[in-house]
Short mmCIF file of C-alpha atoms in Angstrom, two decimals:
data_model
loop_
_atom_site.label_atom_id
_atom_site.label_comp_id
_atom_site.label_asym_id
_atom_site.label_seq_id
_atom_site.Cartn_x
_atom_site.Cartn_y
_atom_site.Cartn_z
CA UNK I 1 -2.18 -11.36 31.31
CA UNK I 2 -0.83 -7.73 31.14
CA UNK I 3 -3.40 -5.80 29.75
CA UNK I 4 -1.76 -2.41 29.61
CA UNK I 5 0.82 -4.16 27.46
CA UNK I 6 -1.51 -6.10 25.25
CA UNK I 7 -3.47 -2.56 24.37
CA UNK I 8 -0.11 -0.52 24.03
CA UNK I 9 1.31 -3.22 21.25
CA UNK I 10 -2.48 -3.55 19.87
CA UNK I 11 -3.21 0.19 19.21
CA UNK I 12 0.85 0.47 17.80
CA UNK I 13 -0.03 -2.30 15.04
CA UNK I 14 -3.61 -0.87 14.39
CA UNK I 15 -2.01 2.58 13.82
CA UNK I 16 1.29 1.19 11.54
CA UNK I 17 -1.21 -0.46 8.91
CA UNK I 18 -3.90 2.22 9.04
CA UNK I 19 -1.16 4.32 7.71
CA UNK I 20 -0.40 1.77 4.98
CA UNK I 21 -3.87 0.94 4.29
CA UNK I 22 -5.29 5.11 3.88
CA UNK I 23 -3.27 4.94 0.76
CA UNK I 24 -2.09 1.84 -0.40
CA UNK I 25 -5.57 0.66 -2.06
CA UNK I 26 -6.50 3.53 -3.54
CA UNK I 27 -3.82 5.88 -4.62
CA UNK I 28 -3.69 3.89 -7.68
CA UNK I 29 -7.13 4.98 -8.95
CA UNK I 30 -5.41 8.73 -8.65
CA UNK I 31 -1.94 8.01 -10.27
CA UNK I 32 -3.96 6.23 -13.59
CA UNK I 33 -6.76 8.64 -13.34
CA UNK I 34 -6.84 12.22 -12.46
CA UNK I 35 -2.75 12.14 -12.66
CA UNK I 36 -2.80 10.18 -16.07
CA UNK I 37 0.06 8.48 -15.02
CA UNK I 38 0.97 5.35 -17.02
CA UNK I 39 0.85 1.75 -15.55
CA UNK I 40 4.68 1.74 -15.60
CA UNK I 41 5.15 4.81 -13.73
CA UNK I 42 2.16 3.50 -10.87
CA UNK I 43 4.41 0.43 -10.74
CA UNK I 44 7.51 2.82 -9.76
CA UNK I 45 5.35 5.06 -7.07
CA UNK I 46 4.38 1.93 -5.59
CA UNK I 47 7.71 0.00 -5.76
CA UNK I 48 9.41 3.03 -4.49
CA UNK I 49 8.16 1.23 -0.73
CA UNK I 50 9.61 -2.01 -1.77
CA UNK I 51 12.98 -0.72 -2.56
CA UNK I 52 13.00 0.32 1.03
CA UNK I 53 12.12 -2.74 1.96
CA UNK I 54 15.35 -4.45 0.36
CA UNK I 55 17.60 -2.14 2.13
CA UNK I 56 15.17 -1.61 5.84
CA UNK I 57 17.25 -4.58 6.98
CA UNK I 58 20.90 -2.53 7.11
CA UNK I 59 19.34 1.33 8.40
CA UNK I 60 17.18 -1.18 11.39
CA UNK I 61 20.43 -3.60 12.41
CA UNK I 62 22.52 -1.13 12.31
CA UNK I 63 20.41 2.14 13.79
CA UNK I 64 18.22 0.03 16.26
CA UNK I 65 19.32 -2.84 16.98
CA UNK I 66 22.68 -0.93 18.29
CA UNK I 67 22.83 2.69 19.20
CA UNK I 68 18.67 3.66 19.42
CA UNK I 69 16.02 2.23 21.69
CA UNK I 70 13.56 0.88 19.39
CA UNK I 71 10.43 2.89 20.44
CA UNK I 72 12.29 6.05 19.53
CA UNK I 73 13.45 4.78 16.20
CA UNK I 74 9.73 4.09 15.19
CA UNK I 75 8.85 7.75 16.36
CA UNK I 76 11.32 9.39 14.52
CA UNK I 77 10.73 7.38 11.45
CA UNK I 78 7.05 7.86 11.56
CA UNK I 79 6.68 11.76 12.46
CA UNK I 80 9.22 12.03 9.41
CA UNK I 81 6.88 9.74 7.13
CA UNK I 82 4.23 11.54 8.27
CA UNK I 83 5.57 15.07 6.61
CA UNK I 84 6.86 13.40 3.57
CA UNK I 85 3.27 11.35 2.67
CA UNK I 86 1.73 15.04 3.21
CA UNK I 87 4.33 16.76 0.82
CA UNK I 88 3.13 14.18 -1.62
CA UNK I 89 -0.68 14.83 -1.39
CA UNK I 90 0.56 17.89 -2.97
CA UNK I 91 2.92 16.64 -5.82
CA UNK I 92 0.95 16.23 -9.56
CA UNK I 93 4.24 15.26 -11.78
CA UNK I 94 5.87 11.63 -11.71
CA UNK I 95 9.46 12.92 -11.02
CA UNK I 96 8.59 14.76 -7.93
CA UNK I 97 6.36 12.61 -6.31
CA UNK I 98 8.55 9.26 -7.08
CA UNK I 99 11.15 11.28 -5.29
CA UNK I 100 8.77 12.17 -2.41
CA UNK I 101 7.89 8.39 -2.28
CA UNK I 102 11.28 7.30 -2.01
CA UNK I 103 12.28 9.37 0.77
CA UNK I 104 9.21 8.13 2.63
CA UNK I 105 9.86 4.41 1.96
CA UNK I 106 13.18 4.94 3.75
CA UNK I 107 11.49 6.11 6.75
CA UNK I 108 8.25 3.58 6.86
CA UNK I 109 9.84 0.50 5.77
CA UNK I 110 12.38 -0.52 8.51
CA UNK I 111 8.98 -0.02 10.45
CA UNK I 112 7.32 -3.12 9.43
CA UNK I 113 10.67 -5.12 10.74
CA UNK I 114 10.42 -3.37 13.89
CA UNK I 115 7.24 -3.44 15.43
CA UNK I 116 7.14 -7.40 14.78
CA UNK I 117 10.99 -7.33 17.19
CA UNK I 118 9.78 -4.69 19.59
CA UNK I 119 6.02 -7.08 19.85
CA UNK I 120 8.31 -10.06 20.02
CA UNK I 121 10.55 -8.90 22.67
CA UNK I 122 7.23 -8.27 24.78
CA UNK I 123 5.33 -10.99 24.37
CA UNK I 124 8.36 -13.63 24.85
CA UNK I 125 6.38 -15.36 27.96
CA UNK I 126 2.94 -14.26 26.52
CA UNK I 127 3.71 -16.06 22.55
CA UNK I 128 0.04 -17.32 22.85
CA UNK I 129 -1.35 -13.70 22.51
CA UNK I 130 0.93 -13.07 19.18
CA UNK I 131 -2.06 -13.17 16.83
CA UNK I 132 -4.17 -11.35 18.96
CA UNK I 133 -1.82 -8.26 18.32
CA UNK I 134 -1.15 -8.78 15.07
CA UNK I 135 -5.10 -9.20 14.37
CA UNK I 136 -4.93 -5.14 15.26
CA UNK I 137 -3.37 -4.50 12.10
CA UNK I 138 -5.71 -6.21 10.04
CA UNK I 139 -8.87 -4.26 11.67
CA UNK I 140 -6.35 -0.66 11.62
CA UNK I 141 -6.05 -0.92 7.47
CA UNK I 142 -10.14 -1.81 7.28
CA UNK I 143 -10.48 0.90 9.66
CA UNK I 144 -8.66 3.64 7.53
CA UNK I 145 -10.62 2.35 4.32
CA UNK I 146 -14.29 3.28 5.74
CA UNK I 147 -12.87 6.57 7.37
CA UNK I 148 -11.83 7.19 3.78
CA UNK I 149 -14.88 6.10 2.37
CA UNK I 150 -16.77 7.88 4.95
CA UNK I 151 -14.87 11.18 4.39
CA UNK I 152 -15.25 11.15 0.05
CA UNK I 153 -19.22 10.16 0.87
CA UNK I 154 -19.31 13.19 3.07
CA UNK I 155 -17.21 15.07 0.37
CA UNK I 156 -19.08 13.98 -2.65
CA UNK I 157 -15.71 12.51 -4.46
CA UNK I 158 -13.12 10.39 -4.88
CA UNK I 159 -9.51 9.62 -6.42
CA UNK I 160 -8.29 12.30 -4.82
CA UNK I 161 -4.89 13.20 -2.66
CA UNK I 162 -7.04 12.70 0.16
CA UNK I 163 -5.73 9.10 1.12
CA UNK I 164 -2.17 10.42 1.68
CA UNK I 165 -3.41 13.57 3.80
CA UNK I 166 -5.17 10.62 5.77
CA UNK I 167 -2.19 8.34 6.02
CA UNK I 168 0.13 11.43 6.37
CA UNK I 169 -2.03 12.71 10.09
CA UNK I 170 -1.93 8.90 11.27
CA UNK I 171 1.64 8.63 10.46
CA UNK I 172 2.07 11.88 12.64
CA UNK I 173 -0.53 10.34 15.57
CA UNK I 174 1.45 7.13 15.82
CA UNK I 175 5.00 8.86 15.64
CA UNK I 176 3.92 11.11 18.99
CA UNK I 177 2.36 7.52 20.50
CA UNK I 178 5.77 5.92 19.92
CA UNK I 179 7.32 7.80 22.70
CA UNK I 180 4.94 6.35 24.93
CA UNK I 181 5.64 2.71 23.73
CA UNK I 182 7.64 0.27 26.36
CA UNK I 183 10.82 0.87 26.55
CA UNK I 184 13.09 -1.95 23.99
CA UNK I 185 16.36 -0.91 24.11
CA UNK I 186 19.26 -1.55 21.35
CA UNK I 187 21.12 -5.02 21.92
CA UNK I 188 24.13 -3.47 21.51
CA UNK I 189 25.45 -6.80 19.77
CA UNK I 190 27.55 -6.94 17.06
CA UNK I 191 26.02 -7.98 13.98
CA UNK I 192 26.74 -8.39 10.40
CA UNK I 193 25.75 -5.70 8.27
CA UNK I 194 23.69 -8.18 6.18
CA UNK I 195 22.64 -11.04 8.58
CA UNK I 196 20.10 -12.47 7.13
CA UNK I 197 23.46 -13.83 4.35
CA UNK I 198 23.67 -16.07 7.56
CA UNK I 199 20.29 -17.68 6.79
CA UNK I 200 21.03 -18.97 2.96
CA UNK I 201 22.38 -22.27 4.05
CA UNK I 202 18.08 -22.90 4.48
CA UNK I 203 18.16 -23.05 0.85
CA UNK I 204 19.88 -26.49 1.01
CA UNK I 205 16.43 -27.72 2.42
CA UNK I 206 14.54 -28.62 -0.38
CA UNK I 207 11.11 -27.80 1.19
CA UNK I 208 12.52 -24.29 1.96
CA UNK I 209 13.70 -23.49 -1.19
CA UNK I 210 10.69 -24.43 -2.83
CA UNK I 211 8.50 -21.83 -0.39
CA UNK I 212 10.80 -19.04 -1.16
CA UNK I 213 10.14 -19.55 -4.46
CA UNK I 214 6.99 -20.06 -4.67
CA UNK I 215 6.95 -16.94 -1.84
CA UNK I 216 8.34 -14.77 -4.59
CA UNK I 217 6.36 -15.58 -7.53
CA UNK I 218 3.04 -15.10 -5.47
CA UNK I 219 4.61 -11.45 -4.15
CA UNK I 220 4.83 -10.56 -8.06
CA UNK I 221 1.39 -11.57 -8.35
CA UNK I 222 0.09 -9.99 -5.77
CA UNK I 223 0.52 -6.66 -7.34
CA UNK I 224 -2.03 -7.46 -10.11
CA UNK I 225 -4.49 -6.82 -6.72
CA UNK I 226 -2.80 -4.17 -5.13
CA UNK I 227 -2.27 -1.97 -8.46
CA UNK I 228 -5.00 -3.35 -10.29
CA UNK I 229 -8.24 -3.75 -8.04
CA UNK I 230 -9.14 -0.15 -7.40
CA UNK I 231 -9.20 1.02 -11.25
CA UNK I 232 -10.82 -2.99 -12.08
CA UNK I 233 -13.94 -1.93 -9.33
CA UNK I 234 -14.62 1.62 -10.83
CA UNK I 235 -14.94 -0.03 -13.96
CA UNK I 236 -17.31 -2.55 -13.21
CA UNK I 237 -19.44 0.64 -11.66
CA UNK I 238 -18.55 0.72 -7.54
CA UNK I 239 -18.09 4.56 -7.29
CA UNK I 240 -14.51 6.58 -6.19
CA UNK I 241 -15.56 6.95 -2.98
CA UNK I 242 -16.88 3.79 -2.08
CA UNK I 243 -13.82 1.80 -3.47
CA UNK I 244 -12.46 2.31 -0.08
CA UNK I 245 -14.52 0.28 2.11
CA UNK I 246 -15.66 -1.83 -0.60
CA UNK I 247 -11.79 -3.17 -0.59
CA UNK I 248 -11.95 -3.50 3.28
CA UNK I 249 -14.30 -6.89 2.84
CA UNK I 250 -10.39 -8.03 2.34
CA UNK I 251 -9.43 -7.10 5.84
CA UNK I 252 -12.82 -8.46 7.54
CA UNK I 253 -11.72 -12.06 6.11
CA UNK I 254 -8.38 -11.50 7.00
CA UNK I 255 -9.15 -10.61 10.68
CA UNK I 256 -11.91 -13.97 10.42
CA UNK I 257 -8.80 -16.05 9.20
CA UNK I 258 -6.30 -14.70 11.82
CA UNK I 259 -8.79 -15.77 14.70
CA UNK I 260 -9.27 -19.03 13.28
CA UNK I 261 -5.23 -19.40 13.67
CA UNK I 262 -5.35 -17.62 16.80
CA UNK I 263 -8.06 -20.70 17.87
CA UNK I 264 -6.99 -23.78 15.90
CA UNK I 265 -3.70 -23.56 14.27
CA UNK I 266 -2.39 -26.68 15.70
CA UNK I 267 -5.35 -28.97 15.49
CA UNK I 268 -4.97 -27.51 11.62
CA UNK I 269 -1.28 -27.75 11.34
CA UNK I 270 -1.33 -31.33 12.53
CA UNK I 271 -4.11 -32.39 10.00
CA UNK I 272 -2.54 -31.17 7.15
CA UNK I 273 1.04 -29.80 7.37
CA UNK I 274 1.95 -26.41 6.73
CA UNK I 275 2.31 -27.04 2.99
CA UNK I 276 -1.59 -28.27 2.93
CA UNK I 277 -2.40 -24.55 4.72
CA UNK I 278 -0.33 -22.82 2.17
CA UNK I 279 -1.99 -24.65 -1.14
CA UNK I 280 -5.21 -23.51 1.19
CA UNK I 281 -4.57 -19.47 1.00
CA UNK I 282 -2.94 -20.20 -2.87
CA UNK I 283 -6.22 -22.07 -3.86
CA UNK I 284 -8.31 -18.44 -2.52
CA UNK I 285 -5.82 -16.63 -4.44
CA UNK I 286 -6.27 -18.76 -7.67
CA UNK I 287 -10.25 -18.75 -7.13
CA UNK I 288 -10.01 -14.93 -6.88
CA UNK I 289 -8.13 -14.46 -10.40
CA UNK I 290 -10.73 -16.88 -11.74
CA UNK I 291 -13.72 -14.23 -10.78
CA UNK I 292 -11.78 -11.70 -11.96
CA UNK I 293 -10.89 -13.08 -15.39
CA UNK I 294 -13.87 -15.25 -15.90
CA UNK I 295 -16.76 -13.78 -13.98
CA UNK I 296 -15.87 -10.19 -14.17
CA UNK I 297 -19.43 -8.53 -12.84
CA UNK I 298 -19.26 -6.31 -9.98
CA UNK I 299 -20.93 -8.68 -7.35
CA UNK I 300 -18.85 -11.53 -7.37
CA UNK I 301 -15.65 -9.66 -7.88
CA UNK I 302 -16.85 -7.44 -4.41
CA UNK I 303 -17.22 -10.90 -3.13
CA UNK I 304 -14.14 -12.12 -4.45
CA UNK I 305 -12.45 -9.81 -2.19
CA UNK I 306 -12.74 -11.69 1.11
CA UNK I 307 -10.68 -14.48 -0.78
CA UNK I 308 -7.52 -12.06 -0.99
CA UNK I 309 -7.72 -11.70 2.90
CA UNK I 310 -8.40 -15.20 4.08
CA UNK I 311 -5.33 -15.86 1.58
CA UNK I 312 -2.92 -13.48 2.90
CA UNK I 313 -3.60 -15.14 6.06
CA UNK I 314 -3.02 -18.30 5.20
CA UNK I 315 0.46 -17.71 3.07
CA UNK I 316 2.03 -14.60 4.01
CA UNK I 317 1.24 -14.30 7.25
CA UNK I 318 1.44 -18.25 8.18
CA UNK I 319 4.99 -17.87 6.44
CA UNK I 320 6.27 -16.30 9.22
CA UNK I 321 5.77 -19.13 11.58
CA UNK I 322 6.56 -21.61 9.29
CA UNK I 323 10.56 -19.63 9.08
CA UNK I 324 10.41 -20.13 12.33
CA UNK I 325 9.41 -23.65 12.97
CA UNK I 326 12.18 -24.59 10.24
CA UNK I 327 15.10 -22.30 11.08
CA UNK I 328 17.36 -23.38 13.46
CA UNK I 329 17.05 -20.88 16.66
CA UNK I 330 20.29 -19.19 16.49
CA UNK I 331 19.32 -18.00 12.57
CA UNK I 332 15.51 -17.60 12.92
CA UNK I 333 16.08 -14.09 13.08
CA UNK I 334 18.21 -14.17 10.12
CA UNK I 335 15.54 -16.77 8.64
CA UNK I 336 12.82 -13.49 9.37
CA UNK I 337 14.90 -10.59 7.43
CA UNK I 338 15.20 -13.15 4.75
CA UNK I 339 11.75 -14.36 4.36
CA UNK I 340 10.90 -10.13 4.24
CA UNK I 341 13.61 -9.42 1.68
CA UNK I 342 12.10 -11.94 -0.64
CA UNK I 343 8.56 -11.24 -0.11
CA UNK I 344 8.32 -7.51 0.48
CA UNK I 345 11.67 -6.42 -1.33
CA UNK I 346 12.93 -8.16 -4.47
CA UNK I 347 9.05 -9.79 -4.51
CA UNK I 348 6.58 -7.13 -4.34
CA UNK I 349 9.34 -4.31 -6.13
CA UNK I 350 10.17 -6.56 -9.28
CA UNK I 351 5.93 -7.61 -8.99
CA UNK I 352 5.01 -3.71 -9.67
CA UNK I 353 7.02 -3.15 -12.56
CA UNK I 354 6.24 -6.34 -14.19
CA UNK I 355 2.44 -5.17 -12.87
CA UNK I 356 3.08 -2.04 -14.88
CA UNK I 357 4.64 -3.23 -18.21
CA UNK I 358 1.31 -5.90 -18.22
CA UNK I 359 -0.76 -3.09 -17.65
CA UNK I 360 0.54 -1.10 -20.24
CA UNK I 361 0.42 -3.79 -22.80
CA UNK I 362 -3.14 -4.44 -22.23
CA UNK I 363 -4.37 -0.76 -22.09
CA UNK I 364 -6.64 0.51 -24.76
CA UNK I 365 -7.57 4.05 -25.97
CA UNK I 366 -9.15 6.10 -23.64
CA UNK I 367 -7.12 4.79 -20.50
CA UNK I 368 -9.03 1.60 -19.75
CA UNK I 369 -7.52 -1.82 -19.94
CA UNK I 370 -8.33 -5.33 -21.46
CA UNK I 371 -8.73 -6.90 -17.83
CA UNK I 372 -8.94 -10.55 -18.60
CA UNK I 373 -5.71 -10.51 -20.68
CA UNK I 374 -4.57 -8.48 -17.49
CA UNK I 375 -5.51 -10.70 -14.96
CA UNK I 376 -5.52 -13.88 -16.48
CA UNK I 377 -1.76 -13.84 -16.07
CA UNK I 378 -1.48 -13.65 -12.63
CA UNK I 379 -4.31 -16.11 -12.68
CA UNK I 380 -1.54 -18.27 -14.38
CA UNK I 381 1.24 -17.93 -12.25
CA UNK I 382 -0.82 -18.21 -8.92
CA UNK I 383 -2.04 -21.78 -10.57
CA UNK I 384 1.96 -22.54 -11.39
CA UNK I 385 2.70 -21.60 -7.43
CA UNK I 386 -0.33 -23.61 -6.60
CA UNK I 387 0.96 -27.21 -8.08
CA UNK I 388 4.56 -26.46 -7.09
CA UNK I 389 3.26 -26.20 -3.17
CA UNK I 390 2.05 -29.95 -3.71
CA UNK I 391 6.29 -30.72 -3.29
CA UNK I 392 6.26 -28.81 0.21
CA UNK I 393 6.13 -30.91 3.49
#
């Protein structure tokens, strides 16, 4: 085993999601609250990454996978992200930080494509230590939550621009580091501008089609946690600044649930088929909602939180092998960029603005919100999701 390797690709994925997770969880508490911004607008500042996310796949073919070595694409990209997420700890006004936002989702998301191709390209003869790296990302987004926690404790407050001042020095930290990365360079090949087109004839598999689907409607689902979970806790009575670590218990099941793959994903695979692992992390997802709509007190809903990781583990993450165990090999990497447009494109960017608009419909005077009329409709559509896995082999 090449340690030096395994540590250089482990402290790159730590760093990329500790830069997602400083602000991802929580800016939401400071666009509804301090900013007053309304549930359709937070739907926009967050899908402003997503949008990037449809188009990552044509500014990473074409820029990296051609003309730039990898590792200096990712250093570029993040020492620019890094200046942008700290020009929008200072914005206060919808306009000017959606811009901000935008400009930084261009930058960060052909990131989350890359460092999956550079890990891959490394760990070719080494596949068996693939979820040992990725497992680093998990414990890098709990990580940035309790430094953020740890920080408002120390500060005495919370919902403030604080997580992007956080997320904006690691996104500078792990821009200098990617010099030091090992070397990937460009293919030089000549691809399509939109290769993952090449991966649509998938979709004549019935079993494939119905994951994408299904795929999609949970990424528009997912938002109801992502938007919704921060404002839902300080309701209930967990405090600004321990919101933070408090969503973390997420990330400590998610690292538990990546270790059991790590350990026993073929013994598990082989007992019950990659459609019985998805219905699984759906079932988590659907128990979650349930807590949240039916059982909303602050204890099981801080419990319910573990579910969301364990979940994401077993779908989203699992998804990516299962592309891969059903594409054919000269259009898995096609199968990849199509799996990420649906989920983290069209999926979680048309999921925040429906997120929004729900939101919206269900707030009340004083800038709460009816949450059980909130979340029992994702609590709907993850049970809709859940029976349609049943048809998946």
């Amino acid at each position: 085993m090449n340690w030096t390797l395994y540590l250089q690709l482990s402290l790159m994925m730590f760093l990329q999601f500790a830069v997602w997770g400083a602000w991802s969880p929580v800016l939401a508490s400071r666009l509804l609250g301090p900013l007053k911004m309304s549930g359709k607008q937070t739907g926009w500042i967050y899908g402003s990454i997503y949008i990037g996310c449809i188009v990552s796949p044509l500014i990473a073919g074409q820029i990296a996978d051609r003309w730039v070595a990898t590792e200096w694409f990712l250093a570029g990209a993040h020492l620019a992200g890094g200046l942008l997420l700290l020009a929008a700890a200072r914005q206060r006004r919808f306009g000017p930080l959606l811009v901000v936002m935008l400009l930084y989702a261009l930058a960060f998301a052909p990131t989350l494509a890359l460092i999956y191709s550079l890990s891959f390209y490394h760990l070719e003869k080494m596949k068996h230590l693939t979820f040992a790296v990725l497992v680093w990302g998990t414990i890098g987004w709990a990580v940035a939550g309790w430094g953020l926690t740890l920080w408002r404790r120390m500060k005495g407050s919370g919902e403030g621009a604080d997580c992007l001042v956080l997320a904006g020095l690691l996104s500078l930290a792990l821009g200098v580091y990617c010099f030091f990365l090992p070397h990937t360079p460009p293919s030089g090949g000549t691809e399509e501008l939109l290769p993952f087109l090449k991966a649509l004839r998938l979709l004549g598999d019935g079993n494939f089609l119905i994951f994408l689907i299904v795929v999609f409607l949970l990424a528009t689902q997912l938002q109801f946690f992502f938007l919704g979970t921060a404002p839902f806790l300080g309701e209930l009575g967990v405090q600004g600044r321990s919101i933070p670590a408090v969503m973390t218990i997420a990330q400590v099941a998610q690292v538990g649930g990546t270790l059991t793959l790590f350990f026993w994903m073929t013994p598990i695979r082989e007992a019950i088929g990659y459609g019985g692992m998805f219905m699984a992390g759906i079932a988590m997802w659907l128990a979650m909602y349930a807590i949240y709509t039916f059982l909303p007190r602050r204890g099981p809903v801080i419990v319910a939180q573990g579910l969301h990781g364990l979940a994401y583990t077993f779908v989203i993450w699992l998804g990516n092998f299962y592309v891969d165990h059903v594409a054919p090999p000269d259009i898995r990497g096609s199968a990849q960029g199509l799996y990420t447009m649906v989920l983290f494109g069209l999926g979680f960017f048309l999921g925040t603005q429906f997120t929004g608009l729900v939101m919206d419909h269900y707030k009340i005077p004083g800038g709460t919100f009816r949450w059980r009329s909130v979340y029992l409709v994702p609590c709907v559509i993850t049970a809709i999701c859940l029976a349609a896995m049943t048809l998946v082999g």
